[in-house]
Short mmCIF file of C-alpha atoms in Angstrom, two decimals:
data_model
loop_
_atom_site.label_atom_id
_atom_site.label_comp_id
_atom_site.label_asym_id
_atom_site.label_seq_id
_atom_site.Cartn_x
_atom_site.Cartn_y
_atom_site.Cartn_z
CA MET A 1 -24.44 -2.54 0.87
CA LEU A 2 -20.70 -2.66 -0.16
CA PHE A 3 -20.35 -6.39 0.54
CA SER A 4 -22.72 -9.26 -0.35
CA GLN A 5 -22.86 -13.01 0.14
CA GLU A 6 -20.61 -13.28 -2.90
CA HIS A 7 -17.76 -11.73 -1.03
CA GLU A 8 -17.82 -14.30 1.74
CA GLU A 9 -16.16 -17.28 -0.01
CA PRO A 10 -13.11 -15.37 -1.27
CA ARG A 11 -12.90 -13.74 2.12
CA ARG A 12 -12.94 -17.18 3.85
CA VAL A 13 -10.27 -18.46 1.37
CA LEU A 14 -8.01 -15.53 2.03
CA GLN A 15 -8.31 -15.73 5.86
CA LYS A 16 -7.41 -19.37 5.67
CA PHE A 17 -4.38 -18.66 3.38
CA ILE A 18 -3.12 -15.91 5.78
CA ALA A 19 -3.46 -18.28 8.70
CA SER A 20 -1.70 -21.18 6.99
CA ASP A 21 0.82 -19.63 4.52
CA ILE A 22 1.71 -16.18 5.90
CA ASN A 23 1.41 -15.71 9.60
CA PRO A 24 3.47 -18.77 10.50
CA HIS A 25 6.41 -17.29 8.68
CA VAL A 26 6.12 -13.62 9.63
CA GLU A 27 8.65 -13.80 12.57
CA GLU A 28 11.29 -15.37 10.24
CA TRP A 29 10.65 -12.77 7.48
CA GLU A 30 10.81 -9.91 9.90
CA LYS A 31 14.15 -11.16 11.18
CA ASP A 32 15.49 -11.64 7.68
CA GLY A 33 14.23 -8.28 6.47
CA ILE A 34 12.66 -9.81 3.42
CA PHE A 35 10.09 -12.36 2.39
CA PRO A 36 10.03 -14.60 -0.73
CA ALA A 37 7.79 -12.47 -2.90
CA HIS A 38 7.80 -14.68 -5.96
CA GLU A 39 6.90 -17.75 -3.96
CA LEU A 40 4.14 -16.00 -2.01
CA PHE A 41 2.78 -14.01 -4.97
CA LYS A 42 2.56 -17.19 -7.11
CA LYS A 43 0.38 -18.76 -4.47
CA LEU A 44 -1.82 -15.68 -4.30
CA GLY A 45 -1.98 -15.53 -8.12
CA ASP A 46 -3.01 -19.19 -8.27
CA LEU A 47 -5.89 -18.38 -5.87
CA GLY A 48 -6.89 -15.43 -8.01
CA PHE A 49 -6.16 -12.75 -5.51
CA LEU A 50 -3.76 -10.60 -7.52
CA GLY A 51 -6.33 -9.60 -10.12
CA LEU A 52 -9.75 -9.59 -8.34
CA ASN A 53 -10.82 -6.34 -10.11
CA LYS A 54 -8.53 -6.74 -13.24
CA PRO A 55 -9.84 -7.65 -16.76
CA VAL A 56 -10.52 -11.28 -17.29
CA GLU A 57 -8.71 -11.29 -20.70
CA TYR A 58 -5.41 -10.83 -18.75
CA GLY A 59 -6.17 -13.35 -16.13
CA GLY A 60 -8.07 -11.16 -13.69
CA GLN A 61 -11.47 -12.01 -12.10
CA GLY A 62 -13.32 -8.98 -13.70
CA LEU A 63 -15.01 -8.15 -10.34
CA ASP A 64 -15.74 -4.66 -9.09
CA TYR A 65 -13.50 -2.76 -6.65
CA SER A 66 -15.41 -3.91 -3.61
CA TYR A 67 -13.58 -7.26 -3.88
CA ALA A 68 -10.27 -5.56 -4.00
CA LEU A 69 -11.21 -3.56 -0.87
CA MET A 70 -12.34 -6.72 0.86
CA MET A 71 -8.96 -8.17 0.24
CA ALA A 72 -7.09 -5.06 1.51
CA GLU A 73 -9.08 -5.17 4.74
CA GLU A 74 -8.38 -8.91 5.32
CA LEU A 75 -4.72 -8.41 4.75
CA GLY A 76 -4.76 -6.39 8.00
CA ALA A 77 -4.90 -9.78 9.83
CA ILE A 78 -1.32 -10.44 8.85
CA ASN A 79 0.96 -10.03 11.86
CA CYS A 80 3.07 -7.29 10.29
CA GLY A 81 2.73 -4.36 7.97
CA GLY A 82 5.44 -5.15 5.44
CA VAL A 83 3.88 -8.18 3.69
CA PRO A 84 0.45 -6.61 3.23
CA MET A 85 2.15 -3.44 1.90
CA ALA A 86 4.13 -5.48 -0.68
CA ILE A 87 0.98 -7.27 -1.85
CA GLY A 88 -0.80 -3.94 -2.09
CA VAL A 89 1.92 -2.55 -4.29
CA GLN A 90 1.36 -5.44 -6.69
CA THR A 91 -2.42 -5.11 -6.72
CA ASP A 92 -3.29 -1.48 -6.07
CA MET A 93 -0.22 0.72 -6.72
CA ALA A 94 1.88 -0.61 -9.59
CA THR A 95 -0.81 -2.03 -11.85
CA PRO A 96 -4.07 0.05 -11.81
CA ALA A 97 -2.86 2.50 -14.46
CA LEU A 98 -1.56 -0.29 -16.63
CA ALA A 99 -4.95 -2.11 -16.34
CA LYS A 100 -6.85 1.09 -17.23
CA PHE A 101 -4.71 2.81 -19.78
CA GLY A 102 -2.15 0.37 -21.11
CA SER A 103 -2.20 -1.12 -24.65
CA ASP A 104 -3.32 -4.68 -25.13
CA GLU A 105 0.22 -5.68 -25.95
CA LEU A 106 1.64 -3.98 -22.89
CA ARG A 107 -1.01 -5.58 -20.65
CA LYS A 108 -0.23 -9.01 -22.05
CA GLU A 109 3.49 -8.44 -21.42
CA PHE A 110 3.35 -6.98 -17.86
CA LEU A 111 -0.15 -7.18 -16.38
CA ALA A 112 -1.05 -10.78 -17.16
CA PRO A 113 2.17 -12.27 -15.50
CA SER A 114 1.63 -9.91 -12.55
CA ILE A 115 -1.87 -11.13 -12.10
CA ALA A 116 -0.68 -14.71 -12.34
CA GLY A 117 2.01 -14.10 -9.73
CA ASP A 118 4.85 -14.90 -12.21
CA TYR A 119 6.06 -11.29 -12.02
CA VAL A 120 6.66 -9.14 -8.98
CA ALA A 121 5.88 -5.43 -9.68
CA CYS A 122 7.10 -2.21 -7.98
CA ILE A 123 6.10 1.37 -8.46
CA GLY A 124 8.68 4.12 -9.13
CA VAL A 125 7.58 7.61 -8.18
CA SER A 126 9.48 8.93 -5.22
CA GLU A 127 13.09 10.13 -5.50
CA PRO A 128 15.68 11.33 -3.02
CA SER A 129 14.61 14.96 -3.57
CA ALA A 130 10.99 14.37 -4.56
CA GLY A 131 8.74 12.33 -2.25
CA SER A 132 5.22 13.71 -1.85
CA ASP A 133 5.99 16.44 -4.37
CA VAL A 134 5.45 14.28 -7.35
CA ALA A 135 5.72 17.06 -9.80
CA ALA A 136 9.34 17.68 -8.77
CA ILE A 137 10.73 14.33 -9.98
CA LYS A 138 14.01 14.48 -12.04
CA THR A 139 14.23 11.09 -13.66
CA THR A 140 14.09 11.69 -17.42
CA ALA A 141 13.25 9.55 -20.46
CA ARG A 142 14.57 11.15 -23.60
CA SER A 143 13.30 10.22 -27.03
CA ASP A 144 15.63 8.41 -29.41
CA GLY A 145 13.83 7.04 -32.39
CA ASP A 146 11.42 4.28 -31.31
CA ASP A 147 12.99 4.08 -27.80
CA TYR A 148 13.20 6.05 -24.58
CA VAL A 149 16.60 6.37 -22.87
CA ILE A 150 16.08 6.67 -19.08
CA SER A 151 18.46 8.28 -16.59
CA GLY A 152 17.80 9.14 -12.92
CA GLY A 153 17.00 7.33 -9.73
CA LYS A 154 14.11 6.27 -7.48
CA MET A 155 14.01 5.96 -3.65
CA TRP A 156 11.98 3.98 -1.17
CA ILE A 157 10.84 1.33 -3.69
CA THR A 158 8.84 -1.44 -2.13
CA ASN A 159 9.62 -4.87 -3.65
CA GLY A 160 12.58 -3.16 -5.31
CA THR A 161 15.15 -5.88 -4.75
CA GLN A 162 12.88 -8.65 -6.05
CA ALA A 163 10.81 -7.00 -8.70
CA ASP A 164 10.66 -8.13 -12.34
CA TRP A 165 9.43 -4.75 -13.58
CA ILE A 166 8.80 -1.21 -12.40
CA CYS A 167 5.99 1.13 -13.29
CA LEU A 168 8.21 4.20 -13.66
CA LEU A 169 7.04 7.81 -13.55
CA CYS A 170 9.51 10.05 -15.39
CA ASN A 171 9.82 13.27 -17.45
CA THR A 172 9.36 12.76 -21.17
CA GLY A 173 9.20 16.39 -22.20
CA ASP A 174 10.09 19.96 -21.22
CA GLY A 175 6.65 21.34 -20.74
CA PRO A 176 4.59 22.19 -17.63
CA VAL A 177 5.45 19.82 -14.75
CA HIS A 178 1.88 18.33 -14.68
CA ARG A 179 1.90 17.63 -18.40
CA ASN A 180 5.44 16.51 -19.16
CA LYS A 181 5.47 13.06 -17.46
CA SER A 182 4.74 9.47 -18.57
CA LEU A 183 4.50 6.10 -16.88
CA ILE A 184 6.69 3.48 -18.48
CA CYS A 185 6.96 -0.26 -17.81
CA VAL A 186 10.61 -1.03 -17.35
CA PRO A 187 11.90 -4.62 -16.94
CA MET A 188 14.32 -4.59 -13.99
CA LYS A 189 16.85 -6.78 -15.82
CA THR A 190 17.29 -4.11 -18.56
CA LYS A 191 20.90 -3.01 -18.99
CA GLY A 192 21.59 0.11 -16.90
CA VAL A 193 19.12 -0.66 -14.14
CA SER A 194 20.85 -1.29 -10.84
CA ILE A 195 19.89 -1.68 -7.16
CA ALA A 196 22.00 0.89 -5.40
CA ARG A 197 21.15 -0.46 -2.01
CA LYS A 198 18.56 -2.30 0.10
CA LEU A 199 17.24 0.19 2.62
CA ASP A 200 17.26 -0.33 6.38
CA LYS A 201 13.93 0.85 7.73
CA MET A 202 12.48 1.56 11.26
CA GLY A 203 9.44 -0.60 10.50
CA MET A 204 7.98 -2.72 7.67
CA ARG A 205 11.00 -4.93 8.29
CA SER A 206 9.76 -7.91 6.23
CA SER A 207 9.30 -5.72 3.17
CA ASP A 208 12.41 -5.22 0.91
CA THR A 209 12.82 -1.59 -0.06
CA ALA A 210 15.42 -0.29 -2.52
CA GLN A 211 17.13 2.66 -3.99
CA ILE A 212 17.27 2.17 -7.79
CA HIS A 213 19.51 3.89 -10.40
CA PHE A 214 18.81 4.14 -14.12
CA ASP A 215 21.88 4.82 -16.23
CA GLU A 216 20.99 5.34 -19.97
CA VAL A 217 18.31 2.56 -19.76
CA ARG A 218 16.88 1.90 -23.23
CA VAL A 219 13.25 0.67 -23.51
CA PRO A 220 10.86 0.72 -26.49
CA LYS A 221 8.27 3.49 -26.54
CA ARG A 222 5.59 0.80 -26.76
CA ASN A 223 6.34 0.24 -23.04
CA ARG A 224 4.68 3.65 -22.22
CA ILE A 225 1.31 3.39 -20.52
CA GLY A 226 -1.27 5.38 -22.50
CA GLU A 227 -0.40 8.76 -23.91
CA GLU A 228 2.87 10.58 -23.59
CA GLY A 229 2.56 13.46 -21.11
CA LYS A 230 -0.36 11.94 -19.27
CA GLY A 231 1.70 10.17 -16.59
CA PHE A 232 0.99 12.64 -13.83
CA VAL A 233 -2.74 12.29 -14.48
CA TYR A 234 -2.51 8.54 -14.62
CA GLN A 235 -0.53 8.47 -11.36
CA MET A 236 -3.14 10.62 -9.57
CA VAL A 237 -5.79 8.05 -10.63
CA GLN A 238 -3.52 5.30 -9.32
CA PHE A 239 -3.17 7.17 -6.06
CA GLN A 240 -6.97 6.90 -5.45
CA GLU A 241 -6.68 3.17 -5.18
CA GLU A 242 -3.34 3.27 -3.24
CA ARG A 243 -4.76 5.69 -0.59
CA LEU A 244 -7.96 3.74 -0.17
CA TRP A 245 -5.99 0.46 0.02
CA GLY A 246 -3.71 2.01 2.78
CA ALA A 247 -6.78 3.03 4.86
CA ALA A 248 -8.52 -0.29 4.45
CA ALA A 249 -5.49 -2.38 5.20
CA CYS A 250 -4.96 -0.86 8.67
CA LEU A 251 -8.47 -1.63 10.02
CA LYS A 252 -8.11 -5.17 11.15
CA SER A 253 -4.61 -4.53 12.33
CA HIS A 254 -5.75 -1.75 14.57
CA GLU A 255 -8.62 -3.93 15.95
CA LYS A 256 -6.10 -6.62 16.71
CA THR A 257 -3.93 -4.13 18.53
CA ILE A 258 -6.92 -3.13 20.67
CA GLN A 259 -7.89 -6.72 21.43
CA ASP A 260 -4.30 -7.73 22.26
CA THR A 261 -4.17 -4.75 24.69
CA ILE A 262 -7.46 -5.76 26.24
CA ASP A 263 -6.18 -9.36 26.81
CA TYR A 264 -2.87 -8.18 28.21
CA THR A 265 -4.34 -5.51 30.56
CA ARG A 266 -6.98 -7.95 31.72
CA SER A 267 -4.32 -10.54 32.70
CA ARG A 268 -1.79 -8.03 34.09
CA LYS A 269 -2.37 -6.93 37.61
CA ALA A 270 -1.13 -3.78 39.36
CA PHE A 271 -2.04 -2.57 42.81
CA GLY A 272 -4.13 -5.66 43.38
CA LYS A 273 -6.44 -5.42 40.32
CA PRO A 274 -6.29 -5.97 36.59
CA LEU A 275 -4.92 -2.94 34.70
CA LEU A 276 -8.06 -3.06 32.51
CA ASP A 277 -10.20 -2.14 35.47
CA ASN A 278 -8.73 1.35 35.41
CA GLN A 279 -11.22 3.61 33.81
CA VAL A 280 -8.54 5.54 31.89
CA ILE A 281 -7.63 2.33 30.18
CA HIS A 282 -11.04 0.76 29.27
CA PHE A 283 -12.48 4.15 28.34
CA ARG A 284 -9.50 4.95 26.06
CA LEU A 285 -9.85 1.56 24.29
CA ALA A 286 -13.53 2.27 23.67
CA GLU A 287 -12.65 5.59 22.13
CA LEU A 288 -10.02 3.96 19.87
CA GLN A 289 -12.46 1.26 18.74
CA THR A 290 -14.90 4.00 17.82
CA GLU A 291 -12.29 5.71 15.72
CA VAL A 292 -11.59 2.51 13.88
CA GLU A 293 -15.26 2.11 13.05
CA LEU A 294 -15.48 5.72 11.86
CA LEU A 295 -12.53 5.16 9.58
CA ARG A 296 -14.10 1.98 8.31
CA SER A 297 -17.32 3.84 7.46
CA LEU A 298 -15.36 6.52 5.54
CA VAL A 299 -13.37 3.86 3.59
CA TYR A 300 -16.60 2.00 2.67
CA ARG A 301 -18.34 5.14 1.55
CA ALA A 302 -15.42 6.00 -0.67
CA ALA A 303 -15.25 2.48 -2.09
CA GLU A 304 -18.97 2.58 -2.92
CA GLN A 305 -18.38 5.80 -4.91
CA LEU A 306 -15.40 4.22 -6.69
CA VAL A 307 -17.53 1.14 -7.58
CA ALA A 308 -20.12 3.57 -9.02
CA GLY A 309 -17.49 5.04 -11.25
CA GLU A 310 -17.27 8.42 -9.40
CA ASP A 311 -14.21 10.46 -8.64
CA VAL A 312 -13.19 9.62 -5.02
CA THR A 313 -10.22 11.90 -4.70
CA HIS A 314 -11.86 13.86 -1.91
CA LEU A 315 -13.00 10.94 0.29
CA ALA A 316 -9.91 8.82 -0.53
CA THR A 317 -7.73 11.73 0.61
CA MET A 318 -9.72 12.08 3.81
CA ALA A 319 -9.47 8.33 4.46
CA LYS A 320 -5.73 8.40 3.87
CA LEU A 321 -5.32 11.34 6.20
CA LYS A 322 -7.46 9.78 8.96
CA ALA A 323 -5.67 6.41 8.61
CA GLY A 324 -2.29 8.14 8.98
CA ARG A 325 -3.30 10.02 12.09
CA LEU A 326 -4.92 6.94 13.64
CA GLY A 327 -1.82 4.92 12.81
CA ARG A 328 0.11 7.20 15.01
CA GLU A 329 -2.41 7.59 17.78
CA LEU A 330 -3.77 4.15 18.29
CA PRO A 331 -0.57 1.98 18.61
CA ASP A 332 1.06 4.74 20.74
CA ALA A 333 -1.93 4.72 23.13
CA CYS A 334 -2.12 0.96 23.41
CA LEU A 335 1.66 0.57 23.82
CA GLN A 336 1.58 2.81 26.88
CA PHE A 337 -0.84 0.40 28.60
CA TRP A 338 1.71 -2.49 27.99
CA GLY A 339 4.25 -0.70 30.16
CA GLY A 340 7.68 -2.23 29.96
CA MET A 341 6.49 -5.01 27.69
CA GLY A 342 5.45 -2.36 25.16
CA PHE A 343 9.03 -1.49 24.67
CA MET A 344 10.06 -5.04 23.82
CA ASN A 345 10.33 -6.15 20.19
CA GLU A 346 8.74 -9.44 21.00
CA THR A 347 5.30 -7.84 21.37
CA LEU A 348 3.08 -7.26 18.33
CA VAL A 349 2.02 -3.87 19.68
CA THR A 350 5.63 -2.72 19.33
CA ARG A 351 5.68 -3.83 15.66
CA SER A 352 2.39 -2.10 15.09
CA TYR A 353 3.86 1.13 16.56
CA ARG A 354 6.82 1.02 14.12
CA ASP A 355 4.95 -0.24 11.01
CA SER A 356 1.89 2.07 11.30
CA ARG A 357 4.10 5.19 11.33
CA LEU A 358 4.50 4.91 7.57
CA THR A 359 0.87 5.50 6.79
CA SER A 360 1.31 9.26 7.51
CA ILE A 361 4.23 9.46 5.06
CA GLY A 362 3.82 6.87 2.21
CA GLY A 363 1.55 7.60 -0.72
CA GLY A 364 1.51 11.29 0.04
CA ALA A 365 2.28 12.79 3.47
CA ASP A 366 -0.54 14.04 5.81
CA GLU A 367 0.44 17.58 4.92
CA VAL A 368 -0.07 16.93 1.26
CA MET A 369 -3.48 15.32 1.97
CA LEU A 370 -4.42 18.52 3.87
CA GLY A 371 -3.34 20.63 1.02
CA ILE A 372 -5.53 18.67 -1.47
CA LEU A 373 -8.50 19.06 0.91
CA CYS A 374 -7.89 22.73 1.48
CA LYS A 375 -7.62 23.31 -2.25
CA ALA A 376 -11.01 21.58 -2.77
CA MET A 377 -12.48 23.70 0.09
CA GLY A 378 -11.16 26.99 -1.39
CA THR A 379 -9.10 27.72 1.67
CA LEU A 380 -5.58 27.18 0.25
CA PRO A 381 -3.88 30.49 -0.27
CA GLY A 382 -3.73 31.43 -3.93
CA LYS A 383 -5.61 28.27 -4.98
CA ALA A 384 -9.27 29.40 -4.33
#
């Protein structure tokens, strides 16, 4: 069993916190296009939720990954996608490599305050011309004595306008593209770091997303995570947690979309009877609920392997792919049953339709997931 009785108390605390400190503010944050990350993260840090599976010597709880997965699933009860995503960046996207491979000094400087909620973190991988193709990034950190001097830019950076530091993937050598990259912790207030613009997105409205420029940004080499040239490998490890997080975080959101649709179609009458009485509707909702449970089983199985210390690239990739596809299929199907109300921004099904679309793109597009799986299966041309 992935979860035990020990998971129930933190689950209850998190559910209570979402109900009292997040959901009442979601409409305002969606309208503003941003939420107060430092304020919210500090509260989560005080409750211990920003370091459930991080080392205790840096303020974490020292628990296994199942607790982080429990948190990701519960965040799906938030009435938007942007806030859960921002929290996930802090816990499962910007900090796993630092926790695993960073020096003690580096973890004290960046990981500990991120776990406490004193720092907001972001992850810098994608660029205007390099999204899912991570190997194609152009941002460069050239060596200059004991420092790196960074030039380039990053795109679609969640938490980017509020972050205190960025976990930055950049080229630190001229060798093969999979062995010339490093992950570097860069304070956002460093001279030469600038927010080019806050991006205007279709969905995830409450999450601030930025384009960031680096103009001859000087940082000490001690800010590098682990070994030079291992950044691509470290980022692939980080992607395992990111992709599992993305799949887990959509489960409760999808279930809520289904239940909201049941409630609406039960109360809405057409041609003298509730819409829900139409077989095409109640059969379709049953199919969608089954799809959610199938995804949950896949996510749990992958998490069990991760807890056991196994490589979960294969299952995490499958979970990410399935989550992306379901994130397009389920809200679209449910929205149709809402009729004209499904086209109104005041309904949560509409927000789910917009927010869920990102799952097929962020953290590696569906097509990249398929490529990874085909390579493992020996069916990718030239990669057998």
